[in-house]
mmCIF file with all atom_site columns, C-alpha atoms and ligand atoms in Angstrom:
data_model
loop_
_atom_site.group_PDB
_atom_site.id
_atom_site.type_symbol
_atom_site.label_atom_id
_atom_site.label_alt_id
_atom_site.label_comp_id
_atom_site.label_asym_id
_atom_site.label_entity_id
_atom_site.label_seq_id
_atom_site.pdbx_PDB_ins_code
_atom_site.Cartn_x
_atom_site.Cartn_y
_atom_site.Cartn_z
_atom_site.occupancy
_atom_site.B_iso_or_equiv
_atom_site.pdbx_formal_charge
_atom_site.auth_seq_id
_atom_site.auth_comp_id
_atom_site.auth_asym_id
_atom_site.auth_atom_id
_atom_site.pdbx_PDB_model_num
ATOM   1   C  CA  . MET A 1 1   ? 27.196 62.577  -114.197 1.00 92.00 ? 1   MET A CA  1
ATOM   2   C  CA  . VAL A 1 2   ? 25.210 62.214  -110.373 1.00 95.00 ? 2   VAL A CA  1
ATOM   3   C  CA  . ASN A 1 3   ? 25.370 60.161  -107.916 1.00 97.00 ? 3   ASN A CA  1
ATOM   4   C  CA  . ILE A 1 4   ? 21.883 58.348  -106.897 1.00 98.00 ? 4   ILE A CA  1
ATOM   5   C  CA  . LYS A 1 5   ? 21.741 56.007  -103.907 1.00 98.00 ? 5   LYS A CA  1
ATOM   6   C  CA  . PHE A 1 6   ? 18.671 53.414  -103.110 1.00 98.00 ? 6   PHE A CA  1
ATOM   7   C  CA  . VAL A 1 7   ? 18.836 53.312  -99.295  1.00 97.00 ? 7   VAL A CA  1
ATOM   8   C  CA  . LYS A 1 8   ? 16.937 49.871  -99.255  1.00 96.00 ? 8   LYS A CA  1
ATOM   9   C  CA  . GLU A 1 9   ? 18.860 48.232  -101.733 1.00 96.00 ? 9   GLU A CA  1
ATOM   10  C  CA  . ASN A 1 10  ? 21.964 49.498  -100.754 1.00 97.00 ? 10  ASN A CA  1
ATOM   11  C  CA  . LYS A 1 11  ? 22.544 50.165  -104.041 1.00 97.00 ? 11  LYS A CA  1
ATOM   12  C  CA  . GLU A 1 12  ? 24.351 53.482  -105.931 1.00 97.00 ? 12  GLU A CA  1
ATOM   13  C  CA  . ILE A 1 13  ? 23.938 54.132  -109.695 1.00 97.00 ? 13  ILE A CA  1
ATOM   14  C  CA  . ASP A 1 14  ? 25.294 57.311  -111.565 1.00 96.00 ? 14  ASP A CA  1
ATOM   15  C  CA  . ALA A 1 15  ? 23.148 58.883  -114.011 1.00 96.00 ? 15  ALA A CA  1
ATOM   16  C  CA  . ALA A 1 16  ? 23.642 62.317  -116.125 1.00 96.00 ? 16  ALA A CA  1
ATOM   17  C  CA  . TYR A 1 17  ? 22.803 65.566  -114.652 1.00 96.00 ? 17  TYR A CA  1
ATOM   18  C  CA  . GLY A 1 18  ? 19.062 65.854  -115.140 1.00 96.00 ? 18  GLY A CA  1
ATOM   19  C  CA  . ALA A 1 19  ? 17.861 62.189  -115.215 1.00 97.00 ? 19  ALA A CA  1
ATOM   20  C  CA  . ASN A 1 20  ? 14.394 61.281  -114.363 1.00 98.00 ? 20  ASN A CA  1
ATOM   21  C  CA  . LEU A 1 21  ? 14.430 59.532  -110.827 1.00 98.00 ? 21  LEU A CA  1
ATOM   22  C  CA  . ARG A 1 22  ? 11.866 56.551  -111.995 1.00 97.00 ? 22  ARG A CA  1
ATOM   23  C  CA  . PHE A 1 23  ? 13.512 56.035  -115.499 1.00 97.00 ? 23  PHE A CA  1
ATOM   24  C  CA  . LYS A 1 24  ? 17.058 55.641  -113.658 1.00 97.00 ? 24  LYS A CA  1
ATOM   25  C  CA  . ALA A 1 25  ? 15.362 53.371  -111.152 1.00 97.00 ? 25  ALA A CA  1
ATOM   26  C  CA  . GLN A 1 26  ? 13.697 51.312  -113.710 1.00 96.00 ? 26  GLN A CA  1
ATOM   27  C  CA  . GLU A 1 27  ? 17.364 51.504  -115.761 1.00 96.00 ? 27  GLU A CA  1
ATOM   28  C  CA  . ASN A 1 28  ? 18.380 49.654  -112.999 1.00 96.00 ? 28  ASN A CA  1
ATOM   29  C  CA  . ASN A 1 29  ? 16.266 46.822  -111.401 1.00 96.00 ? 29  ASN A CA  1
ATOM   30  C  CA  . ILE A 1 30  ? 15.120 48.977  -108.457 1.00 96.00 ? 30  ILE A CA  1
ATOM   31  C  CA  . ASP A 1 31  ? 11.788 48.283  -107.507 1.00 96.00 ? 31  ASP A CA  1
ATOM   32  C  CA  . ILE A 1 32  ? 10.015 51.598  -106.471 1.00 96.00 ? 32  ILE A CA  1
ATOM   33  C  CA  . TYR A 1 33  ? 6.448  50.107  -106.942 1.00 96.00 ? 33  TYR A CA  1
ATOM   34  C  CA  . THR A 1 34  ? 4.176  48.593  -104.061 1.00 92.00 ? 34  THR A CA  1
ATOM   35  C  CA  . PHE A 1 35  ? 2.371  45.408  -105.260 1.00 93.00 ? 35  PHE A CA  1
ATOM   36  C  CA  . MET A 1 36  ? -0.682 47.852  -105.683 1.00 91.00 ? 36  MET A CA  1
ATOM   37  C  CA  . GLY A 1 37  ? 1.040  50.563  -107.308 1.00 90.00 ? 37  GLY A CA  1
ATOM   38  C  CA  . LYS A 1 38  ? 2.383  47.555  -109.978 1.00 91.00 ? 38  LYS A CA  1
ATOM   39  C  CA  . LEU A 1 39  ? -1.125 46.888  -110.793 1.00 93.00 ? 39  LEU A CA  1
ATOM   40  C  CA  . THR A 1 40  ? -2.121 50.426  -110.839 1.00 93.00 ? 40  THR A CA  1
ATOM   41  C  CA  . GLN A 1 41  ? 0.716  52.720  -112.316 1.00 95.00 ? 41  GLN A CA  1
ATOM   42  C  CA  . CYS A 1 42  ? 0.277  55.122  -114.951 1.00 96.00 ? 42  CYS A CA  1
ATOM   43  C  CA  . GLY A 1 43  ? 3.655  54.827  -116.787 1.00 95.00 ? 43  GLY A CA  1
ATOM   44  C  CA  . GLY A 1 44  ? 5.224  57.899  -115.435 1.00 95.00 ? 44  GLY A CA  1
ATOM   45  C  CA  . TYR A 1 45  ? 2.547  60.488  -116.418 1.00 95.00 ? 45  TYR A CA  1
ATOM   46  C  CA  . GLY A 1 46  ? 1.798  61.956  -113.023 1.00 94.00 ? 46  GLY A CA  1
ATOM   47  C  CA  . GLN A 1 47  ? -1.318 60.656  -112.573 1.00 95.00 ? 47  GLN A CA  1
ATOM   48  C  CA  . CYS A 1 48  ? -1.677 57.405  -110.283 1.00 95.00 ? 48  CYS A CA  1
ATOM   49  C  CA  . GLY A 1 49  ? 0.924  58.499  -107.463 1.00 94.00 ? 49  GLY A CA  1
ATOM   50  C  CA  . THR A 1 50  ? 2.013  55.258  -106.869 1.00 96.00 ? 50  THR A CA  1
ATOM   51  C  CA  . CYS A 1 51  ? 5.670  56.041  -107.643 1.00 97.00 ? 51  CYS A CA  1
ATOM   52  C  CA  . VAL A 1 52  ? 6.467  57.686  -104.144 1.00 97.00 ? 52  VAL A CA  1
ATOM   53  C  CA  . VAL A 1 53  ? 10.117 58.163  -102.907 1.00 97.00 ? 53  VAL A CA  1
ATOM   54  C  CA  . ASP A 1 54  ? 11.646 59.481  -99.850  1.00 96.00 ? 54  ASP A CA  1
ATOM   55  C  CA  . ILE A 1 55  ? 14.261 62.002  -100.290 1.00 97.00 ? 55  ILE A CA  1
ATOM   56  C  CA  . VAL A 1 56  ? 16.462 61.798  -97.300  1.00 96.00 ? 56  VAL A CA  1
ATOM   57  C  CA  . GLU A 1 57  ? 19.620 63.385  -98.388  1.00 96.00 ? 57  GLU A CA  1
ATOM   58  C  CA  . GLY A 1 58  ? 20.068 66.114  -100.861 1.00 96.00 ? 58  GLY A CA  1
ATOM   59  C  CA  . ALA A 1 59  ? 16.649 67.106  -101.935 1.00 95.00 ? 59  ALA A CA  1
ATOM   60  C  CA  . SER A 1 60  ? 17.970 70.358  -102.832 1.00 96.00 ? 60  SER A CA  1
ATOM   61  C  CA  . ASN A 1 61  ? 19.679 68.473  -106.165 1.00 97.00 ? 61  ASN A CA  1
ATOM   62  C  CA  . LEU A 1 62  ? 16.077 68.024  -107.366 1.00 97.00 ? 62  LEU A CA  1
ATOM   63  C  CA  . SER A 1 63  ? 13.652 70.078  -109.451 1.00 97.00 ? 63  SER A CA  1
ATOM   64  C  CA  . PRO A 1 64  ? 10.998 71.473  -107.315 1.00 97.00 ? 64  PRO A CA  1
ATOM   65  C  CA  . ARG A 1 65  ? 7.430  69.569  -106.845 1.00 95.00 ? 65  ARG A CA  1
ATOM   66  C  CA  . THR A 1 66  ? 5.217  70.064  -109.509 1.00 95.00 ? 66  THR A CA  1
ATOM   67  C  CA  . ALA A 1 67  ? 2.141  70.736  -108.625 1.00 95.00 ? 67  ALA A CA  1
ATOM   68  C  CA  . VAL A 1 68  ? 0.910  67.321  -109.733 1.00 94.00 ? 68  VAL A CA  1
ATOM   69  C  CA  . GLU A 1 69  ? 3.114  66.327  -106.802 1.00 96.00 ? 69  GLU A CA  1
ATOM   70  C  CA  . ASP A 1 70  ? 1.826  68.847  -104.226 1.00 95.00 ? 70  ASP A CA  1
ATOM   71  C  CA  . ARG A 1 71  ? -1.841 67.776  -105.076 1.00 95.00 ? 71  ARG A CA  1
ATOM   72  C  CA  . MET A 1 72  ? -0.967 64.135  -104.442 1.00 94.00 ? 72  MET A CA  1
ATOM   73  C  CA  . LEU A 1 73  ? 1.281  64.005  -101.720 1.00 94.00 ? 73  LEU A CA  1
ATOM   74  C  CA  . LYS A 1 74  ? -0.373 66.397  -99.343  1.00 91.00 ? 74  LYS A CA  1
ATOM   75  C  CA  . LYS A 1 75  ? -0.329 63.898  -96.902  1.00 90.00 ? 75  LYS A CA  1
ATOM   76  C  CA  . ARG A 1 76  ? 2.934  63.057  -96.868  1.00 93.00 ? 76  ARG A CA  1
ATOM   77  C  CA  . PRO A 1 77  ? 6.753  64.950  -95.745  1.00 93.00 ? 77  PRO A CA  1
ATOM   78  C  CA  . SER A 1 78  ? 7.863  67.103  -97.993  1.00 92.00 ? 78  SER A CA  1
ATOM   79  C  CA  . SER A 1 79  ? 10.375 65.033  -98.607  1.00 94.00 ? 79  SER A CA  1
ATOM   80  C  CA  . CYS A 1 80  ? 8.786  62.863  -100.854 1.00 96.00 ? 80  CYS A CA  1
ATOM   81  C  CA  . ARG A 1 81  ? 8.378  62.887  -104.167 1.00 97.00 ? 81  ARG A CA  1
ATOM   82  C  CA  . LEU A 1 82  ? 6.774  60.799  -107.190 1.00 98.00 ? 82  LEU A CA  1
ATOM   83  C  CA  . ALA A 1 83  ? 9.695  59.948  -109.249 1.00 98.00 ? 83  ALA A CA  1
ATOM   84  C  CA  . CYS A 1 84  ? 8.427  60.324  -112.624 1.00 97.00 ? 84  CYS A CA  1
ATOM   85  C  CA  . GLN A 1 85  ? 8.004  63.905  -112.010 1.00 97.00 ? 85  GLN A CA  1
ATOM   86  C  CA  . THR A 1 86  ? 11.598 64.149  -110.460 1.00 98.00 ? 86  THR A CA  1
ATOM   87  C  CA  . ILE A 1 87  ? 14.634 65.225  -111.718 1.00 98.00 ? 87  ILE A CA  1
ATOM   88  C  CA  . VAL A 1 88  ? 18.057 64.763  -110.796 1.00 98.00 ? 88  VAL A CA  1
ATOM   89  C  CA  . ASN A 1 89  ? 20.742 67.513  -110.632 1.00 97.00 ? 89  ASN A CA  1
ATOM   90  C  CA  . GLY A 1 90  ? 23.311 66.191  -107.921 1.00 96.00 ? 90  GLY A CA  1
ATOM   91  C  CA  . PRO A 1 91  ? 23.508 63.769  -105.623 1.00 97.00 ? 91  PRO A CA  1
ATOM   92  C  CA  . ILE A 1 92  ? 20.783 62.262  -103.349 1.00 97.00 ? 92  ILE A CA  1
ATOM   93  C  CA  . SER A 1 93  ? 19.905 59.238  -101.624 1.00 97.00 ? 93  SER A CA  1
ATOM   94  C  CA  . VAL A 1 94  ? 16.376 57.509  -101.750 1.00 97.00 ? 94  VAL A CA  1
ATOM   95  C  CA  . VAL A 1 95  ? 13.771 55.140  -99.585  1.00 97.00 ? 95  VAL A CA  1
ATOM   96  C  CA  . THR A 1 96  ? 11.643 53.397  -101.844 1.00 97.00 ? 96  THR A CA  1
ATOM   97  C  CA  . LYS A 1 97  ? 8.265  52.930  -100.992 1.00 96.00 ? 97  LYS A CA  1
ATOM   98  C  CA  . PRO A 1 98  ? 8.260  54.488  -98.001  1.00 94.00 ? 98  PRO A CA  1
ATOM   99  C  CA  . ASP A 1 99  ? 5.850  53.514  -94.789  1.00 90.00 ? 99  ASP A CA  1
ATOM   100 C  CA  . LYS A 1 100 ? 2.381  55.425  -95.060  1.00 87.00 ? 100 LYS A CA  1
ATOM   101 C  CA  . LYS A 1 101 ? 1.899  55.546  -91.817  1.00 88.00 ? 101 LYS A CA  1
ATOM   102 C  CA  . GLU A 1 102 ? 5.758  56.693  -90.626  1.00 87.00 ? 102 GLU A CA  1
ATOM   103 C  CA  . SER A 1 103 ? 5.508  59.009  -93.798  1.00 84.00 ? 103 SER A CA  1
ATOM   104 C  CA  . LEU A 1 104 ? 1.859  60.455  -91.972  1.00 86.00 ? 104 LEU A CA  1
ATOM   105 C  CA  . LYS A 1 105 ? 3.203  61.150  -88.415  1.00 89.00 ? 105 LYS A CA  1
ATOM   106 C  CA  . LYS A 1 106 ? 6.352  63.116  -90.309  1.00 87.00 ? 106 LYS A CA  1
ATOM   107 C  CA  . ALA A 1 107 ? 4.095  65.119  -91.842  1.00 87.00 ? 107 ALA A CA  1
ATOM   108 C  CA  . LYS A 1 108 ? 1.700  65.491  -89.337  1.00 89.00 ? 108 LYS A CA  1
ATOM   109 C  CA  . ALA A 1 109 ? 5.048  66.890  -87.417  1.00 91.00 ? 109 ALA A CA  1
ATOM   110 C  CA  . GLU A 1 110 ? 5.870  69.204  -89.852  1.00 87.00 ? 110 GLU A CA  1
ATOM   111 C  CA  . ALA A 1 111 ? 2.816  70.768  -89.739  1.00 88.00 ? 111 ALA A CA  1
ATOM   112 C  CA  . ALA A 1 112 ? 3.462  71.117  -86.508  1.00 91.00 ? 112 ALA A CA  1
ATOM   113 C  CA  . ALA A 1 113 ? 6.255  72.487  -86.338  1.00 91.00 ? 113 ALA A CA  1
ATOM   114 C  CA  . LYS A 1 114 ? 4.914  74.903  -89.196  1.00 89.00 ? 114 LYS A CA  1
ATOM   115 C  CA  . GLN A 1 115 ? 2.200  76.382  -87.066  1.00 90.00 ? 115 GLN A CA  1
ATOM   116 C  CA  . ALA A 1 116 ? 4.237  77.103  -84.197  1.00 92.00 ? 116 ALA A CA  1
ATOM   117 C  CA  . ALA A 1 117 ? 6.981  78.848  -86.550  1.00 92.00 ? 117 ALA A CA  1
ATOM   118 C  CA  . GLU A 1 118 ? 4.283  80.837  -87.773  1.00 91.00 ? 118 GLU A CA  1
ATOM   119 C  CA  . ALA A 1 119 ? 2.545  81.793  -83.810  1.00 91.00 ? 119 ALA A CA  1
ATOM   120 C  CA  . ALA A 1 120 ? 6.183  83.004  -83.087  1.00 91.00 ? 120 ALA A CA  1
ATOM   121 C  CA  . ALA A 1 121 ? 6.252  85.091  -85.926  1.00 90.00 ? 121 ALA A CA  1
ATOM   122 C  CA  . THR A 1 122 ? 2.984  86.368  -85.193  1.00 89.00 ? 122 THR A CA  1
ATOM   123 C  CA  . GLN A 1 123 ? 3.969  86.735  -81.273  1.00 89.00 ? 123 GLN A CA  1
ATOM   124 C  CA  . ALA A 1 124 ? 6.459  88.437  -81.844  1.00 89.00 ? 124 ALA A CA  1
ATOM   125 C  CA  . LYS A 1 125 ? 5.208  90.975  -84.325  1.00 88.00 ? 125 LYS A CA  1
ATOM   126 C  CA  . SER A 1 126 ? 2.956  91.634  -81.686  1.00 86.00 ? 126 SER A CA  1
ATOM   127 C  CA  . GLU A 1 127 ? 5.465  92.444  -79.051  1.00 86.00 ? 127 GLU A CA  1
ATOM   128 C  CA  . GLN A 1 128 ? 7.260  94.812  -81.179  1.00 85.00 ? 128 GLN A CA  1
ATOM   129 C  CA  . ALA A 1 129 ? 4.026  96.508  -82.469  1.00 82.00 ? 129 ALA A CA  1
ATOM   130 C  CA  . SER A 1 130 ? 3.994  97.167  -78.790  1.00 81.00 ? 130 SER A CA  1
ATOM   131 C  CA  . GLU A 1 131 ? 7.035  98.036  -77.792  1.00 80.00 ? 131 GLU A CA  1
ATOM   132 C  CA  . GLU A 1 132 ? 7.217  100.793 -80.179  1.00 73.00 ? 132 GLU A CA  1
ATOM   133 C  CA  . PRO A 1 133 ? 5.937  104.089 -78.763  1.00 66.00 ? 133 PRO A CA  1
ATOM   134 C  CA  . ALA A 1 134 ? 3.063  106.251 -79.499  1.00 59.00 ? 134 ALA A CA  1
ATOM   135 C  CA  . SER A 1 135 ? 3.434  109.176 -82.070  1.00 57.00 ? 135 SER A CA  1
ATOM   136 C  CA  . THR A 1 136 ? 2.468  112.045 -80.435  1.00 56.00 ? 136 THR A CA  1
ATOM   137 C  CA  . VAL A 1 137 ? 1.324  114.948 -81.449  1.00 55.00 ? 137 VAL A CA  1
ATOM   138 C  CA  . ALA A 1 138 ? 3.043  118.116 -82.204  1.00 54.00 ? 138 ALA A CA  1
ATOM   139 C  CA  . GLU A 1 139 ? 1.730  120.924 -80.565  1.00 54.00 ? 139 GLU A CA  1
HETATM 140 S  S1  . FES B 2 .   ? 3.829  56.954  -111.756 1.00 93.31 ? 1   FES B S1  1
HETATM 141 FE FE1 . FES B 2 .   ? 2.065  57.399  -111.530 1.00 93.31 ? 1   FES B FE1 1
HETATM 142 S  S2  . FES B 2 .   ? 2.660  59.431  -111.189 1.00 93.31 ? 1   FES B S2  1
HETATM 143 FE FE2 . FES B 2 .   ? 4.666  58.518  -111.167 1.00 93.31 ? 1   FES B FE2 1
#
């Protein structure tokens, strides 16, 4: 059994290892859809992108992001998932209906941090290359 905590709803549920997050939320009367999401949701087939949740704890206990999620969640931080595409393999804490503006800010900060890390790695490589002694030609 795994524990799923829904932060906004202040509700904890137990689920079987390998449970689908959307299914467990609905089974326990946790509303994961916004008003528009209720009208346009695809029923859990990964087609609409309306079942977005933010995993605030235990993200490593989930199945990896699917290609559908990568495509639909481009403007969301890596902590966001589509509940219908997410399999739970350990304890997690979930925020339902995460704020779009906050998500966008978080995603931009994440991208900036990634870019800075890549720049630092590139600089370190070039510094290391310039410190290496030039090869000498044997006479
Ligand atoms: S319910 Fe449509 S993508 Fe999850």
